Amino acid sequence: MTEQTETVRLLGISGSLRAASFSTAILRAVQARLTLGTELQLMTLETIPLYNEDQDCKPGLPAIAALRSLIAASDAVLIATPEYNHGLPGVLKNALDWASRPAFESCFRAKPVLILSSATAFTGGVRAQYQLRETLASMQADVISTREIVIPSVDRKIIDGQFQDEDSLAFIAAGIDRLRQQVLSRRVPVLS
Ligand SMILES: Cc1cc2nc3c(=O)[nH]c(=O)nc-3n(C[C@H](O)[C@H](O)[C@H](O)COP(=O)(O)O)c2cc1C
């Protein structure tokens, strides 16, 4: 099997619950443009309750079990986040807190992750990325180091609810290529 035809399964997580979220629209646009061999399943975080260690026990909450197994079953994760008050939204941090347990053995351990941010401001939500990187580093995720994918003036790039900026999408596609390479580089070759 060649690299191009090997399937890589990505999980896309939006850091916004807003029905008309730009972050979610970006993930949808990415999903619609994927090339052969890359799949992207999207999830939003409506069903994730506030973290409570008392509830973080076996068998645990179904929504949390589902979150952890979706992450575990994916080859890599793509996170699209807005910036809230110069940081990452509480909704996203909360979900990552759930996903981070058990500590040092979580579904995020060694998981390749690509992050992107967007904002109506010209800063493109980049400050959220630094908090997000720190949080992911604490759970030993393998955050892909590439040029930051930031999408400024995102509201002007949405037409009829769809994200339509081809330059940004090409930039994101290059990041996904790096993510894909990282996943494939770890696979044990199958000898024929
Ligand atoms: C509570 C709150 C805080 C925000 N703080 C920032 C901020 O610090 N920097 C920024 O660029 N935009 C900020 N914004 C604007 C968001 O970037 C904008 O609402 C964005 O579109 C939200 O993402 P979404 O479209 O995916 O829901 C803030 C919005 C909210 C609701």
mmCIF file of C-alpha atoms and ligand atoms in Angstrom:
data_model
loop_
_atom_site.group_PDB
_atom_site.id
_atom_site.type_symbol
_atom_site.label_atom_id
_atom_site.label_comp_id
_atom_site.label_asym_id
_atom_site.label_seq_id
_atom_site.Cartn_x
_atom_site.Cartn_y
_atom_site.Cartn_z
ATOM 1 C CA MET A 1 0.000 0.000 0.000
ATOM 2 C CA THR A 2 1.435 3.406 -0.912
ATOM 3 C CA GLU A 3 1.352 6.435 1.366
ATOM 4 C CA GLN A 4 -1.314 8.092 -0.792
ATOM 5 C CA THR A 5 -3.775 5.230 -0.445
ATOM 6 C CA GLU A 6 -3.268 4.484 3.244
ATOM 7 C CA THR A 7 -6.249 5.767 5.166
ATOM 8 C CA VAL A 8 -5.684 8.254 7.962
ATOM 9 C CA ARG A 9 -8.669 8.915 10.213
ATOM 10 C CA LEU A 10 -8.866 12.367 11.751
ATOM 11 C CA LEU A 11 -11.191 13.608 14.448
ATOM 12 C CA GLY A 12 -12.083 17.299 14.121
ATOM 13 C CA ILE A 13 -13.090 19.069 17.340
ATOM 14 C CA SER A 14 -14.670 22.513 17.289
ATOM 15 C CA GLY A 15 -14.030 24.747 20.283
ATOM 16 C CA SER A 16 -17.331 26.563 19.809
ATOM 17 C CA LEU A 17 -20.903 25.547 20.589
ATOM 18 C CA ARG A 18 -22.408 28.400 18.561
ATOM 19 C CA ALA A 19 -24.846 27.123 15.922
ATOM 20 C CA ALA A 20 -23.302 29.373 13.260
ATOM 21 C CA SER A 21 -19.761 28.894 14.558
ATOM 22 C CA PHE A 22 -16.968 29.955 12.224
ATOM 23 C CA SER A 23 -14.700 27.319 13.770
ATOM 24 C CA THR A 24 -17.185 24.559 12.943
ATOM 25 C CA ALA A 25 -17.712 26.000 9.443
ATOM 26 C CA ILE A 26 -13.946 25.835 8.845
ATOM 27 C CA LEU A 27 -13.886 22.169 9.873
ATOM 28 C CA ARG A 28 -16.798 21.446 7.528
ATOM 29 C CA ALA A 29 -15.005 23.149 4.639
ATOM 30 C CA VAL A 30 -11.855 21.145 5.378
ATOM 31 C CA GLN A 31 -13.918 17.959 5.465
ATOM 32 C CA ALA A 32 -15.455 18.746 2.080
ATOM 33 C CA ARG A 33 -12.026 19.194 0.458
ATOM 34 C CA LEU A 34 -10.083 16.245 1.816
ATOM 35 C CA THR A 35 -8.069 14.248 -0.643
ATOM 36 C CA LEU A 36 -8.218 10.471 -1.056
ATOM 37 C CA GLY A 37 -6.956 8.589 1.970
ATOM 38 C CA THR A 38 -7.826 11.142 4.645
ATOM 39 C CA GLU A 39 -11.109 10.998 6.544
ATOM 40 C CA LEU A 40 -12.387 13.601 8.998
ATOM 41 C CA GLN A 41 -15.124 12.969 11.530
ATOM 42 C CA LEU A 42 -16.429 16.115 13.206
ATOM 43 C CA MET A 43 -17.533 16.567 16.775
ATOM 44 C CA THR A 44 -18.841 19.456 18.819
ATOM 45 C CA LEU A 45 -18.915 19.545 22.582
ATOM 46 C CA GLU A 46 -22.575 20.148 23.525
ATOM 47 C CA THR A 47 -22.902 16.875 25.403
ATOM 48 C CA ILE A 48 -19.818 17.297 27.592
ATOM 49 C CA PRO A 49 -20.700 18.226 31.196
ATOM 50 C CA LEU A 50 -18.453 20.342 33.419
ATOM 51 C CA TYR A 51 -15.536 18.334 34.732
ATOM 52 C CA ASN A 52 -16.197 16.760 38.116
ATOM 53 C CA GLU A 53 -13.646 14.335 39.483
ATOM 54 C CA ASP A 54 -16.400 12.613 41.506
ATOM 55 C CA GLN A 55 -17.973 11.565 38.197
ATOM 56 C CA ASP A 56 -14.673 10.565 36.628
ATOM 57 C CA CYS A 57 -14.907 6.955 37.696
ATOM 58 C CA LYS A 58 -15.882 3.613 36.210
ATOM 59 C CA PRO A 59 -18.202 3.064 34.376
ATOM 60 C CA GLY A 60 -18.427 6.844 34.111
ATOM 61 C CA LEU A 61 -20.569 9.102 31.983
ATOM 62 C CA PRO A 62 -21.527 7.861 28.491
ATOM 63 C CA ALA A 63 -20.695 11.220 26.872
ATOM 64 C CA ILE A 64 -17.182 11.092 28.324
ATOM 65 C CA ALA A 65 -16.654 7.477 27.339
ATOM 66 C CA ALA A 66 -17.722 8.442 23.802
ATOM 67 C CA LEU A 67 -15.365 11.436 23.742
ATOM 68 C CA ARG A 68 -12.414 9.368 24.908
ATOM 69 C CA SER A 69 -13.092 6.522 22.506
ATOM 70 C CA LEU A 70 -13.502 8.825 19.517
ATOM 71 C CA ILE A 71 -10.115 10.365 20.277
ATOM 72 C CA ALA A 72 -8.516 6.977 20.956
ATOM 73 C CA ALA A 73 -9.883 5.539 17.706
ATOM 74 C CA SER A 74 -8.624 8.410 15.581
ATOM 75 C CA ASP A 75 -5.137 8.488 14.105
ATOM 76 C CA ALA A 76 -4.861 12.213 14.785
ATOM 77 C CA VAL A 77 -6.920 15.156 15.975
ATOM 78 C CA LEU A 78 -7.601 18.513 14.347
ATOM 79 C CA ILE A 79 -8.793 21.244 16.731
ATOM 80 C CA ALA A 80 -10.369 24.459 15.432
ATOM 81 C CA THR A 81 -10.828 27.048 18.128
ATOM 82 C CA PRO A 82 -11.909 30.634 18.601
ATOM 83 C CA GLU A 83 -10.104 32.895 21.069
ATOM 84 C CA TYR A 84 -11.983 33.920 24.206
ATOM 85 C CA ASN A 85 -10.419 36.663 26.315
ATOM 86 C CA HIS A 86 -6.964 35.965 24.914
ATOM 87 C CA GLY A 87 -7.198 32.272 25.689
ATOM 88 C CA LEU A 88 -8.981 29.090 24.739
ATOM 89 C CA PRO A 89 -12.737 28.792 25.349
ATOM 90 C CA GLY A 90 -13.746 27.122 28.608
ATOM 91 C CA VAL A 91 -15.843 24.616 26.665
ATOM 92 C CA LEU A 92 -12.752 23.307 24.915
ATOM 93 C CA LYS A 93 -10.537 23.358 28.018
ATOM 94 C CA ASN A 94 -13.241 21.466 29.900
ATOM 95 C CA ALA A 95 -13.434 18.743 27.239
ATOM 96 C CA LEU A 96 -9.645 18.450 27.189
ATOM 97 C CA ASP A 97 -9.639 18.104 30.982
ATOM 98 C CA TRP A 98 -12.004 15.138 30.686
ATOM 99 C CA ALA A 99 -9.976 13.640 27.844
ATOM 100 C CA SER A 100 -6.713 14.080 29.785
ATOM 101 C CA ARG A 101 -7.519 11.436 32.390
ATOM 102 C CA PRO A 102 -6.111 9.027 33.432
ATOM 103 C CA ALA A 103 -3.080 11.292 33.698
ATOM 104 C CA PHE A 104 -0.159 10.251 31.486
ATOM 105 C CA GLU A 105 -2.184 7.366 30.047
ATOM 106 C CA SER A 106 -4.959 9.332 28.371
ATOM 107 C CA CYS A 107 -6.336 9.066 24.846
ATOM 108 C CA PHE A 108 -4.238 12.138 23.980
ATOM 109 C CA ARG A 109 -0.921 10.608 24.949
ATOM 110 C CA ALA A 110 1.351 10.722 21.852
ATOM 111 C CA LYS A 111 -1.675 11.583 19.680
ATOM 112 C CA PRO A 112 -0.694 13.793 16.728
ATOM 113 C CA VAL A 113 -2.697 17.021 16.935
ATOM 114 C CA LEU A 114 -2.980 19.938 14.534
ATOM 115 C CA ILE A 115 -4.472 23.156 15.852
ATOM 116 C CA LEU A 116 -5.940 26.171 14.111
ATOM 117 C CA SER A 117 -7.622 29.304 15.334
ATOM 118 C CA SER A 118 -9.861 31.947 13.849
ATOM 119 C CA ALA A 119 -11.209 35.298 14.940
ATOM 120 C CA THR A 120 -12.997 38.279 13.568
ATOM 121 C CA ALA A 121 -9.942 40.270 14.720
ATOM 122 C CA PHE A 122 -6.757 40.539 12.661
ATOM 123 C CA THR A 123 -4.891 38.509 15.312
ATOM 124 C CA GLY A 124 -6.731 35.377 14.153
ATOM 125 C CA GLY A 125 -7.091 33.902 17.636
ATOM 126 C CA VAL A 126 -3.378 33.118 17.849
ATOM 127 C CA ARG A 127 -3.263 33.731 21.612
ATOM 128 C CA ALA A 128 -5.698 30.856 22.164
ATOM 129 C CA GLN A 129 -3.223 28.582 20.380
ATOM 130 C CA TYR A 130 -0.536 29.142 22.996
ATOM 131 C CA GLN A 131 -2.790 28.154 25.872
ATOM 132 C CA LEU A 132 -4.030 25.221 23.836
ATOM 133 C CA ARG A 133 -0.467 24.065 23.129
ATOM 134 C CA GLU A 134 0.371 24.204 26.840
ATOM 135 C CA THR A 135 -2.726 22.208 27.756
ATOM 136 C CA LEU A 136 -1.991 19.583 25.094
ATOM 137 C CA ALA A 137 1.671 19.402 26.148
ATOM 138 C CA SER A 138 0.568 18.601 29.702
ATOM 139 C CA MET A 139 -1.195 15.506 28.386
ATOM 140 C CA GLN A 140 1.775 14.534 26.195
ATOM 141 C CA ALA A 141 -0.046 15.056 22.923
ATOM 142 C CA ASP A 142 2.170 15.344 19.884
ATOM 143 C CA VAL A 143 1.246 18.836 18.654
ATOM 144 C CA ILE A 144 2.462 19.160 15.082
ATOM 145 C CA SER A 145 4.940 21.924 14.781
ATOM 146 C CA THR A 146 4.175 23.852 11.678
ATOM 147 C CA ARG A 147 3.525 27.478 10.861
ATOM 148 C CA GLU A 148 0.576 28.595 12.980
ATOM 149 C CA ILE A 149 -2.697 28.261 11.142
ATOM 150 C CA VAL A 150 -4.494 31.478 12.047
ATOM 151 C CA ILE A 151 -7.515 32.810 10.226
ATOM 152 C CA PRO A 152 -8.097 36.516 10.788
ATOM 153 C CA SER A 153 -11.253 38.408 9.724
ATOM 154 C CA VAL A 154 -13.009 35.071 9.613
ATOM 155 C CA ASP A 155 -16.474 36.634 9.384
ATOM 156 C CA ARG A 156 -15.553 38.016 5.953
ATOM 157 C CA LYS A 157 -14.594 34.551 4.732
ATOM 158 C CA ILE A 158 -17.975 32.977 5.412
ATOM 159 C CA ILE A 159 -20.537 33.107 2.633
ATOM 160 C CA ASP A 160 -24.013 31.662 3.226
ATOM 161 C CA GLY A 161 -22.719 29.944 6.361
ATOM 162 C CA GLN A 162 -19.841 28.279 4.529
ATOM 163 C CA PHE A 163 -16.156 29.014 4.935
ATOM 164 C CA GLN A 164 -14.893 29.917 1.488
ATOM 165 C CA ASP A 165 -11.361 31.266 1.699
ATOM 166 C CA GLU A 166 -9.272 29.148 -0.656
ATOM 167 C CA ASP A 167 -5.906 30.534 0.554
ATOM 168 C CA SER A 168 -6.696 29.553 4.147
ATOM 169 C CA LEU A 169 -7.963 26.147 3.023
ATOM 170 C CA ALA A 170 -4.746 25.531 1.067
ATOM 171 C CA PHE A 171 -2.739 26.490 4.158
ATOM 172 C CA ILE A 172 -4.794 24.133 6.318
ATOM 173 C CA ALA A 173 -4.367 21.373 3.704
ATOM 174 C CA ALA A 174 -0.572 21.739 4.025
ATOM 175 C CA GLY A 175 -0.914 21.351 7.814
ATOM 176 C CA ILE A 176 -3.057 18.252 7.335
ATOM 177 C CA ASP A 177 -0.377 16.823 5.034
ATOM 178 C CA ARG A 178 2.150 17.242 7.855
ATOM 179 C CA LEU A 179 -0.284 15.610 10.261
ATOM 180 C CA ARG A 180 -0.771 12.724 7.836
ATOM 181 C CA GLN A 181 2.983 12.273 7.405
ATOM 182 C CA GLN A 182 3.400 12.156 11.173
ATOM 183 C CA VAL A 183 0.764 9.410 11.448
ATOM 184 C CA LEU A 184 2.218 7.387 8.559
ATOM 185 C CA SER A 185 5.786 7.722 9.811
ATOM 186 C CA ARG A 186 4.786 5.838 12.948
ATOM 187 C CA ARG A 187 3.043 2.965 11.203
ATOM 188 C CA VAL A 188 4.859 -0.313 11.013
ATOM 189 C CA PRO A 189 5.252 -1.240 7.337
ATOM 190 C CA VAL A 190 3.330 -4.347 6.279
ATOM 191 C CA LEU A 191 5.679 -6.732 4.416
ATOM 192 C CA SER A 192 4.242 -8.573 1.448
HETATM 193 C C1 LIG B 1 -16.577 35.552 25.622
HETATM 194 C C2 LIG B 1 -15.895 35.981 24.342
HETATM 195 C C3 LIG B 1 -14.609 36.408 24.393
HETATM 196 C C4 LIG B 1 -13.951 36.765 23.202
HETATM 197 N N1 LIG B 1 -12.642 37.146 23.264
HETATM 198 C C5 LIG B 1 -11.969 37.360 22.125
HETATM 199 C C6 LIG B 1 -10.570 37.625 22.160
HETATM 200 O O1 LIG B 1 -9.938 37.673 23.191
HETATM 201 N N2 LIG B 1 -9.928 37.819 20.983
HETATM 202 C C7 LIG B 1 -10.583 37.756 19.771
HETATM 203 O O2 LIG B 1 -9.949 37.899 18.737
HETATM 204 N N3 LIG B 1 -11.919 37.512 19.724
HETATM 205 C C8 LIG B 1 -12.610 37.305 20.855
HETATM 206 N N4 LIG B 1 -13.950 37.026 20.815
HETATM 207 C C9 LIG B 1 -14.634 36.980 19.522
HETATM 208 C C10 LIG B 1 -14.556 35.576 18.934
HETATM 209 O O3 LIG B 1 -13.311 35.401 18.292
HETATM 210 C C11 LIG B 1 -15.657 35.402 17.907
HETATM 211 O O4 LIG B 1 -16.902 35.529 18.588
HETATM 212 C C12 LIG B 1 -15.552 34.081 17.204
HETATM 213 O O5 LIG B 1 -16.213 34.163 16.009
HETATM 214 C C13 LIG B 1 -16.151 32.952 17.993
HETATM 215 O O6 LIG B 1 -15.898 31.733 17.337
HETATM 216 P P1 LIG B 1 -17.052 30.879 16.647
HETATM 217 O O7 LIG B 1 -17.501 31.658 15.442
HETATM 218 O O8 LIG B 1 -16.385 29.592 16.275
HETATM 219 O O9 LIG B 1 -18.168 30.723 17.635
HETATM 220 C C14 LIG B 1 -14.633 36.706 21.972
HETATM 221 C C15 LIG B 1 -15.968 36.268 21.959
HETATM 222 C C16 LIG B 1 -16.585 35.909 23.125
HETATM 223 C C17 LIG B 1 -18.001 35.405 23.068
#
